[in-house]
C-alpha atoms as a PDB file:
ATOM      1  CA  MET A   1       0.037   0.046  -0.019  1.00  0.00           C
ATOM      2  CA  HIS A   2       2.812   2.483   0.877  1.00  0.00           C
ATOM      3  CA  GLU A   3       4.480   1.862  -2.556  1.00  0.00           C
ATOM      4  CA  LEU A   4       1.173   2.809  -4.364  1.00  0.00           C
ATOM      5  CA  ALA A   5       0.702   5.794  -2.342  1.00  0.00           C
ATOM      6  CA  ALA A   6       4.326   6.929  -3.375  1.00  0.00           C
ATOM      7  CA  LEU A   7       3.698   6.227  -6.972  1.00  0.00           C
ATOM      8  CA  LEU A   8       0.579   8.327  -6.885  1.00  0.00           C
ATOM      9  CA  ARG A   9       2.563  11.245  -5.459  1.00  0.00           C
ATOM     10  CA  GLU A  10       5.051  10.616  -8.372  1.00  0.00           C
ATOM     11  CA  TYR A  11       2.040  10.734 -10.761  1.00  0.00           C
ATOM     12  CA  ASP A  12       0.938  13.945  -9.246  1.00  0.00           C
ATOM     13  CA  ARG A  13       4.379  15.358  -9.342  1.00  0.00           C
ATOM     14  CA  ALA A  14       4.648  14.368 -13.153  1.00  0.00           C
ATOM     15  CA  ARG A  15       1.274  15.900 -13.844  1.00  0.00           C
ATOM     16  CA  ALA A  16       2.416  19.225 -11.899  1.00  0.00           C
ATOM     17  CA  TYR A  17       5.619  19.219 -13.960  1.00  0.00           C
ATOM     18  CA  THR A  18       3.395  19.146 -17.062  1.00  0.00           C
ATOM     19  CA  ASP A  19       1.299  22.004 -15.884  1.00  0.00           C
ATOM     20  CA  ASP A  20       4.554  23.990 -15.344  1.00  0.00           C
ATOM     21  CA  LEU A  21       5.118  23.448 -18.922  1.00  0.00           C
ATOM     22  CA  TRP A  22       1.941  24.834 -20.355  1.00  0.00           C
ATOM     23  CA  LYS A  23      -0.267  26.546 -17.908  1.00  0.00           C
ATOM     24  CA  ASP A  24       1.268  29.988 -18.483  1.00  0.00           C
ATOM     25  CA  LEU A  25       0.883  29.624 -22.285  1.00  0.00           C
ATOM     26  CA  THR A  26      -1.774  31.221 -24.273  1.00  0.00           C
ATOM     27  CA  PRO A  27      -4.429  29.083 -25.966  1.00  0.00           C
ATOM     28  CA  ASP A  28      -3.012  29.924 -29.236  1.00  0.00           C
ATOM     29  CA  GLU A  29       0.349  28.587 -28.086  1.00  0.00           C
ATOM     30  CA  VAL A  30      -1.317  25.472 -26.687  1.00  0.00           C
ATOM     31  CA  THR A  31      -3.008  24.625 -30.144  1.00  0.00           C
ATOM     32  CA  TRP A  32      -0.337  25.966 -32.326  1.00  0.00           C
ATOM     33  CA  ARG A  33       1.438  23.191 -34.474  1.00  0.00           C
ATOM     34  CA  PRO A  34       5.070  23.686 -35.538  1.00  0.00           C
ATOM     35  CA  HIS A  35       4.032  22.170 -38.944  1.00  0.00           C
ATOM     36  CA  GLU A  36       1.390  20.074 -40.585  1.00  0.00           C
ATOM     37  CA  ASN A  37       2.624  16.668 -39.460  1.00  0.00           C
ATOM     38  CA  SER A  38       3.335  17.762 -35.998  1.00  0.00           C
ATOM     39  CA  SER A  39       1.186  17.765 -32.833  1.00  0.00           C
ATOM     40  CA  ALA A  40       0.185  20.643 -30.887  1.00  0.00           C
ATOM     41  CA  ILE A  41       1.127  20.951 -27.080  1.00  0.00           C
ATOM     42  CA  GLY A  42      -2.651  20.630 -26.672  1.00  0.00           C
ATOM     43  CA  TRP A  43      -2.686  17.253 -28.230  1.00  0.00           C
ATOM     44  CA  HIS A  44       0.080  15.902 -26.068  1.00  0.00           C
ATOM     45  CA  LEU A  45      -1.797  17.072 -22.871  1.00  0.00           C
ATOM     46  CA  GLY A  46      -4.890  15.124 -24.111  1.00  0.00           C
ATOM     47  CA  HIS A  47      -2.898  12.195 -25.191  1.00  0.00           C
ATOM     48  CA  GLN A  48      -1.266  11.822 -21.779  1.00  0.00           C
ATOM     49  CA  ALA A  49      -4.570  11.609 -20.070  1.00  0.00           C
ATOM     50  CA  HIS A  50      -6.139   9.462 -22.976  1.00  0.00           C
ATOM     51  CA  VAL A  51      -3.340   6.795 -22.191  1.00  0.00           C
ATOM     52  CA  ALA A  52      -3.742   7.117 -18.578  1.00  0.00           C
ATOM     53  CA  HIS A  53      -7.490   6.378 -18.942  1.00  0.00           C
ATOM     54  CA  PHE A  54      -7.064   3.541 -21.309  1.00  0.00           C
ATOM     55  CA  MET A  55      -4.355   1.924 -19.305  1.00  0.00           C
ATOM     56  CA  ILE A  56      -6.492   2.075 -16.166  1.00  0.00           C
ATOM     57  CA  ARG A  57      -9.547   1.019 -18.034  1.00  0.00           C
ATOM     58  CA  ASN A  58      -7.945  -2.015 -19.797  1.00  0.00           C
ATOM     59  CA  LEU A  59      -5.835  -3.206 -16.958  1.00  0.00           C
ATOM     60  CA  THR A  60      -7.847  -2.559 -13.755  1.00  0.00           C
ATOM     61  CA  ALA A  61     -11.407  -1.532 -14.187  1.00  0.00           C
ATOM     62  CA  ALA A  62     -13.732  -1.589 -17.291  1.00  0.00           C
ATOM     63  CA  GLU A  63     -15.231   2.003 -17.353  1.00  0.00           C
ATOM     64  CA  PRO A  64     -16.366   4.333 -20.034  1.00  0.00           C
ATOM     65  CA  SER A  65     -14.294   7.192 -21.307  1.00  0.00           C
ATOM     66  CA  PRO A  66     -14.788  10.567 -19.515  1.00  0.00           C
ATOM     67  CA  ASP A  67     -14.964  12.208 -22.942  1.00  0.00           C
ATOM     68  CA  PRO A  68     -15.528   9.765 -25.856  1.00  0.00           C
ATOM     69  CA  GLU A  69     -15.417  12.434 -28.463  1.00  0.00           C
ATOM     70  CA  LEU A  70     -11.600  12.891 -27.583  1.00  0.00           C
ATOM     71  CA  ASP A  71     -10.801   9.120 -27.793  1.00  0.00           C
ATOM     72  CA  ALA A  72     -10.006   9.044 -31.538  1.00  0.00           C
ATOM     73  CA  LEU A  73      -8.527  12.598 -31.504  1.00  0.00           C
ATOM     74  CA  MET A  74      -6.013  11.701 -28.809  1.00  0.00           C
ATOM     75  CA  ASP A  75      -5.023   8.229 -30.103  1.00  0.00           C
ATOM     76  CA  SER A  76      -1.489   8.264 -31.436  1.00  0.00           C
ATOM     77  CA  ALA A  77      -2.446   5.531 -33.848  1.00  0.00           C
ATOM     78  CA  ASN A  78      -4.225   8.024 -35.906  1.00  0.00           C
ATOM     79  CA  PRO A  79      -1.948  10.212 -38.149  1.00  0.00           C
ATOM     80  CA  GLU A  80      -1.880  13.781 -37.108  1.00  0.00           C
ATOM     81  CA  LYS A  81      -3.689  14.994 -40.336  1.00  0.00           C
ATOM     82  CA  PHE A  82      -6.715  12.816 -39.525  1.00  0.00           C
ATOM     83  CA  ARG A  83      -6.978  13.667 -35.854  1.00  0.00           C
ATOM     84  CA  GLY A  84      -9.182  16.817 -36.115  1.00  0.00           C
ATOM     85  CA  ALA A  85      -9.365  20.084 -34.319  1.00  0.00           C
ATOM     86  CA  LEU A  86      -8.272  20.221 -30.720  1.00  0.00           C
ATOM     87  CA  PRO A  87     -10.699  21.067 -28.076  1.00  0.00           C
ATOM     88  CA  THR A  88     -10.590  24.246 -25.967  1.00  0.00           C
ATOM     89  CA  VAL A  89      -7.851  24.548 -23.167  1.00  0.00           C
ATOM     90  CA  GLU A  90     -10.773  24.309 -20.594  1.00  0.00           C
ATOM     91  CA  ARG A  91     -12.007  21.094 -22.069  1.00  0.00           C
ATOM     92  CA  LEU A  92      -8.415  19.609 -22.069  1.00  0.00           C
ATOM     93  CA  THR A  93      -7.936  20.694 -18.482  1.00  0.00           C
ATOM     94  CA  ALA A  94     -11.210  19.152 -17.469  1.00  0.00           C
ATOM     95  CA  PHE A  95     -10.264  15.836 -19.246  1.00  0.00           C
ATOM     96  CA  ARG A  96      -6.902  15.614 -17.538  1.00  0.00           C
ATOM     97  CA  ASP A  97      -8.275  16.361 -14.144  1.00  0.00           C
ATOM     98  CA  THR A  98     -11.090  13.861 -14.435  1.00  0.00           C
ATOM     99  CA  VAL A  99      -8.802  11.056 -15.691  1.00  0.00           C
ATOM    100  CA  ALA A 100      -6.333  11.869 -12.792  1.00  0.00           C
ATOM    101  CA  ASP A 101      -9.158  11.560 -10.383  1.00  0.00           C
ATOM    102  CA  ARG A 102     -10.101   8.347 -11.788  1.00  0.00           C
ATOM    103  CA  VAL A 103      -6.484   7.017 -11.639  1.00  0.00           C
ATOM    104  CA  HIS A 104      -6.432   8.050  -7.928  1.00  0.00           C
ATOM    105  CA  ALA A 105      -9.825   6.505  -7.208  1.00  0.00           C
ATOM    106  CA  ARG A 106      -9.068   3.176  -8.795  1.00  0.00           C
ATOM    107  CA  ILE A 107      -5.492   3.010  -7.218  1.00  0.00           C
ATOM    108  CA  GLY A 108      -7.042   3.783  -4.059  1.00  0.00           C
ATOM    109  CA  ASP A 109      -9.363   0.911  -4.371  1.00  0.00           C
ATOM    110  CA  ILE A 110      -6.602  -1.323  -5.063  1.00  0.00           C
ATOM    111  CA  ALA A 111      -4.515  -0.131  -2.350  1.00  0.00           C
ATOM    112  CA  ALA A 112      -7.477  -0.483   0.212  1.00  0.00           C
ATOM    113  CA  GLY A 113      -8.322  -4.052  -0.956  1.00  0.00           C
ATOM    114  CA  ARG A 114     -11.720  -2.967  -2.544  1.00  0.00           C
ATOM    115  CA  VAL A 115     -11.103  -5.242  -5.617  1.00  0.00           C
ATOM    116  CA  GLY A 116     -11.469  -8.757  -6.457  1.00  0.00           C
ATOM    117  CA  ALA A 117      -7.824  -9.641  -6.494  1.00  0.00           C
ATOM    118  CA  PRO A 118      -6.044  -6.976  -4.445  1.00  0.00           C
ATOM    119  CA  ALA A 119      -2.627  -8.648  -4.331  1.00  0.00           C
ATOM    120  CA  GLN A 120      -2.588  -9.352  -8.153  1.00  0.00           C
ATOM    121  CA  LEU A 121      -3.795  -5.863  -8.934  1.00  0.00           C
ATOM    122  CA  THR A 122      -1.329  -4.203  -6.590  1.00  0.00           C
ATOM    123  CA  VAL A 123       1.321  -5.676  -8.751  1.00  0.00           C
ATOM    124  CA  VAL A 124      -0.394  -4.491 -11.918  1.00  0.00           C
ATOM    125  CA  ALA A 125      -0.931  -0.987 -10.466  1.00  0.00           C
ATOM    126  CA  THR A 126       2.607  -0.683  -9.422  1.00  0.00           C
ATOM    127  CA  HIS A 127       3.846  -1.121 -12.963  1.00  0.00           C
ATOM    128  CA  LEU A 128       0.881   0.842 -14.265  1.00  0.00           C
ATOM    129  CA  LEU A 129       1.611   3.904 -12.365  1.00  0.00           C
ATOM    130  CA  THR A 130       5.370   3.662 -13.195  1.00  0.00           C
ATOM    131  CA  VAL A 131       4.427   3.550 -16.833  1.00  0.00           C
ATOM    132  CA  LEU A 132       2.000   6.513 -16.600  1.00  0.00           C
ATOM    133  CA  VAL A 133       4.592   8.489 -14.975  1.00  0.00           C
ATOM    134  CA  ASN A 134       7.227   7.776 -17.448  1.00  0.00           C
ATOM    135  CA  HIS A 135       4.605   8.426 -20.256  1.00  0.00           C
ATOM    136  CA  GLU A 136       3.737  11.699 -18.805  1.00  0.00           C
ATOM    137  CA  TYR A 137       7.575  12.783 -18.823  1.00  0.00           C
ATOM    138  CA  GLN A 138       8.052  11.356 -22.352  1.00  0.00           C
ATOM    139  CA  HIS A 139       5.593  13.720 -23.792  1.00  0.00           C
ATOM    140  CA  ASP A 140       6.893  16.525 -21.472  1.00  0.00           C
ATOM    141  CA  GLN A 141      10.094  16.364 -23.305  1.00  0.00           C
ATOM    142  CA  TRP A 142       8.410  17.296 -26.565  1.00  0.00           C
ATOM    143  CA  ILE A 143       6.057  19.867 -24.868  1.00  0.00           C
ATOM    144  CA  GLY A 144       9.286  21.428 -23.389  1.00  0.00           C
ATOM    145  CA  GLU A 145      11.132  21.486 -26.704  1.00  0.00           C
ATOM    146  CA  VAL A 146       8.309  23.417 -28.442  1.00  0.00           C
ATOM    147  CA  ARG A 147       7.990  25.643 -25.285  1.00  0.00           C
ATOM    148  CA  ALA A 148      11.554  26.690 -25.280  1.00  0.00           C
ATOM    149  CA  GLU A 149      12.837  26.360 -28.844  1.00  0.00           C
ATOM    150  CA  ALA A 150       9.681  27.248 -30.875  1.00  0.00           C
ATOM    151  CA  LEU A 151       7.826  29.481 -28.494  1.00  0.00           C
ATOM    152  CA  GLY A 152      10.815  31.166 -26.760  1.00  0.00           C
ATOM    153  CA  HIS A 153       9.740  30.370 -23.079  1.00  0.00           C
ATOM    154  CA  ALA A 154      12.028  29.428 -20.434  1.00  0.00           C
ATOM    155  CA  LEU A 155      11.589  25.846 -19.107  1.00  0.00           C
ATOM    156  CA  PRO A 156      10.882  25.250 -15.545  1.00  0.00           C
ATOM    157  CA  PRO A 157      13.322  23.263 -13.378  1.00  0.00           C
ATOM    158  CA  ASP A 158      13.131  19.505 -13.443  1.00  0.00           C
ATOM    159  CA  PRO A 159      10.913  17.951 -10.770  1.00  0.00           C
ATOM    160  CA  ASP A 160      12.626  17.774  -7.344  1.00  0.00           C
ATOM    161  CA  GLY A 161      12.141  14.563  -5.183  1.00  0.00           C
ATOM    162  CA  GLY A 162      15.128  12.410  -5.892  1.00  0.00           C
ATOM    163  CA  THR A 163      13.128   9.819  -7.833  1.00  0.00           C
ATOM    164  CA  VAL A 164      13.456  10.963 -11.368  1.00  0.00           C
ATOM    165  CA  HIS A 165      16.612  11.372 -13.563  1.00  0.00           C
ATOM    166  CA  ARG A 166      17.266  11.907 -17.207  1.00  0.00           C
ATOM    167  CA  VAL A 167      17.874   9.040 -19.753  1.00  0.00           C
ATOM    168  CA  ASP A 168      18.654  10.192 -23.353  1.00  0.00           C
ATOM    169  CA  GLY A 169      17.348  13.591 -22.357  1.00  0.00           C
ATOM    170  CA  TYR A 170      14.035  12.268 -21.032  1.00  0.00           C
ATOM    171  CA  LEU A 171      12.933  12.334 -17.347  1.00  0.00           C
ATOM    172  CA  VAL A 172      12.169   8.836 -15.912  1.00  0.00           C
ATOM    173  CA  LEU A 173      10.996   7.566 -12.756  1.00  0.00           C
ATOM    174  CA  ASP A 174      13.460   5.327 -10.832  1.00  0.00           C
ATOM    175  CA  CYS A 175      11.924   2.073  -9.575  1.00  0.00           C
ATOM    176  CA  LEU A 176      10.776   2.703  -6.103  1.00  0.00           C
END
């Protein structure tokens, strides 16, 4: 249970770092695409949440999407030119927050033993949270590059906590 709580804190830290990368940008900067075959920062924000939802849904609890209209748009299997227009920043924020709340609720149920196979799901949840944190940071790398190089904004400092380091330029979570 302690490990899941620590991993949830890491998930929150990764999401907070993502917020540091984009919350001070204008809506135009969030939806701007560097070129035709490139994703906007806003797409990466939605994609991070989309993957978190599908990982939780497919590995721990079958539940409907919090915003089914965003599913195809945020799926990286769909080529950029076929994804469609991004939703508003407010809708992206609500989607991200709802998914994070669901991650916390489901992992909380697992940690408290309120699931059918608590020991097995604890193993799954431990790896799942590690993947979610590292996926968040994977897309933060691209968001940060666009923020700094294309939009000219300073980067925030790396998350502090002693549990992440850089590998090939990407932040990754150490195994707890």
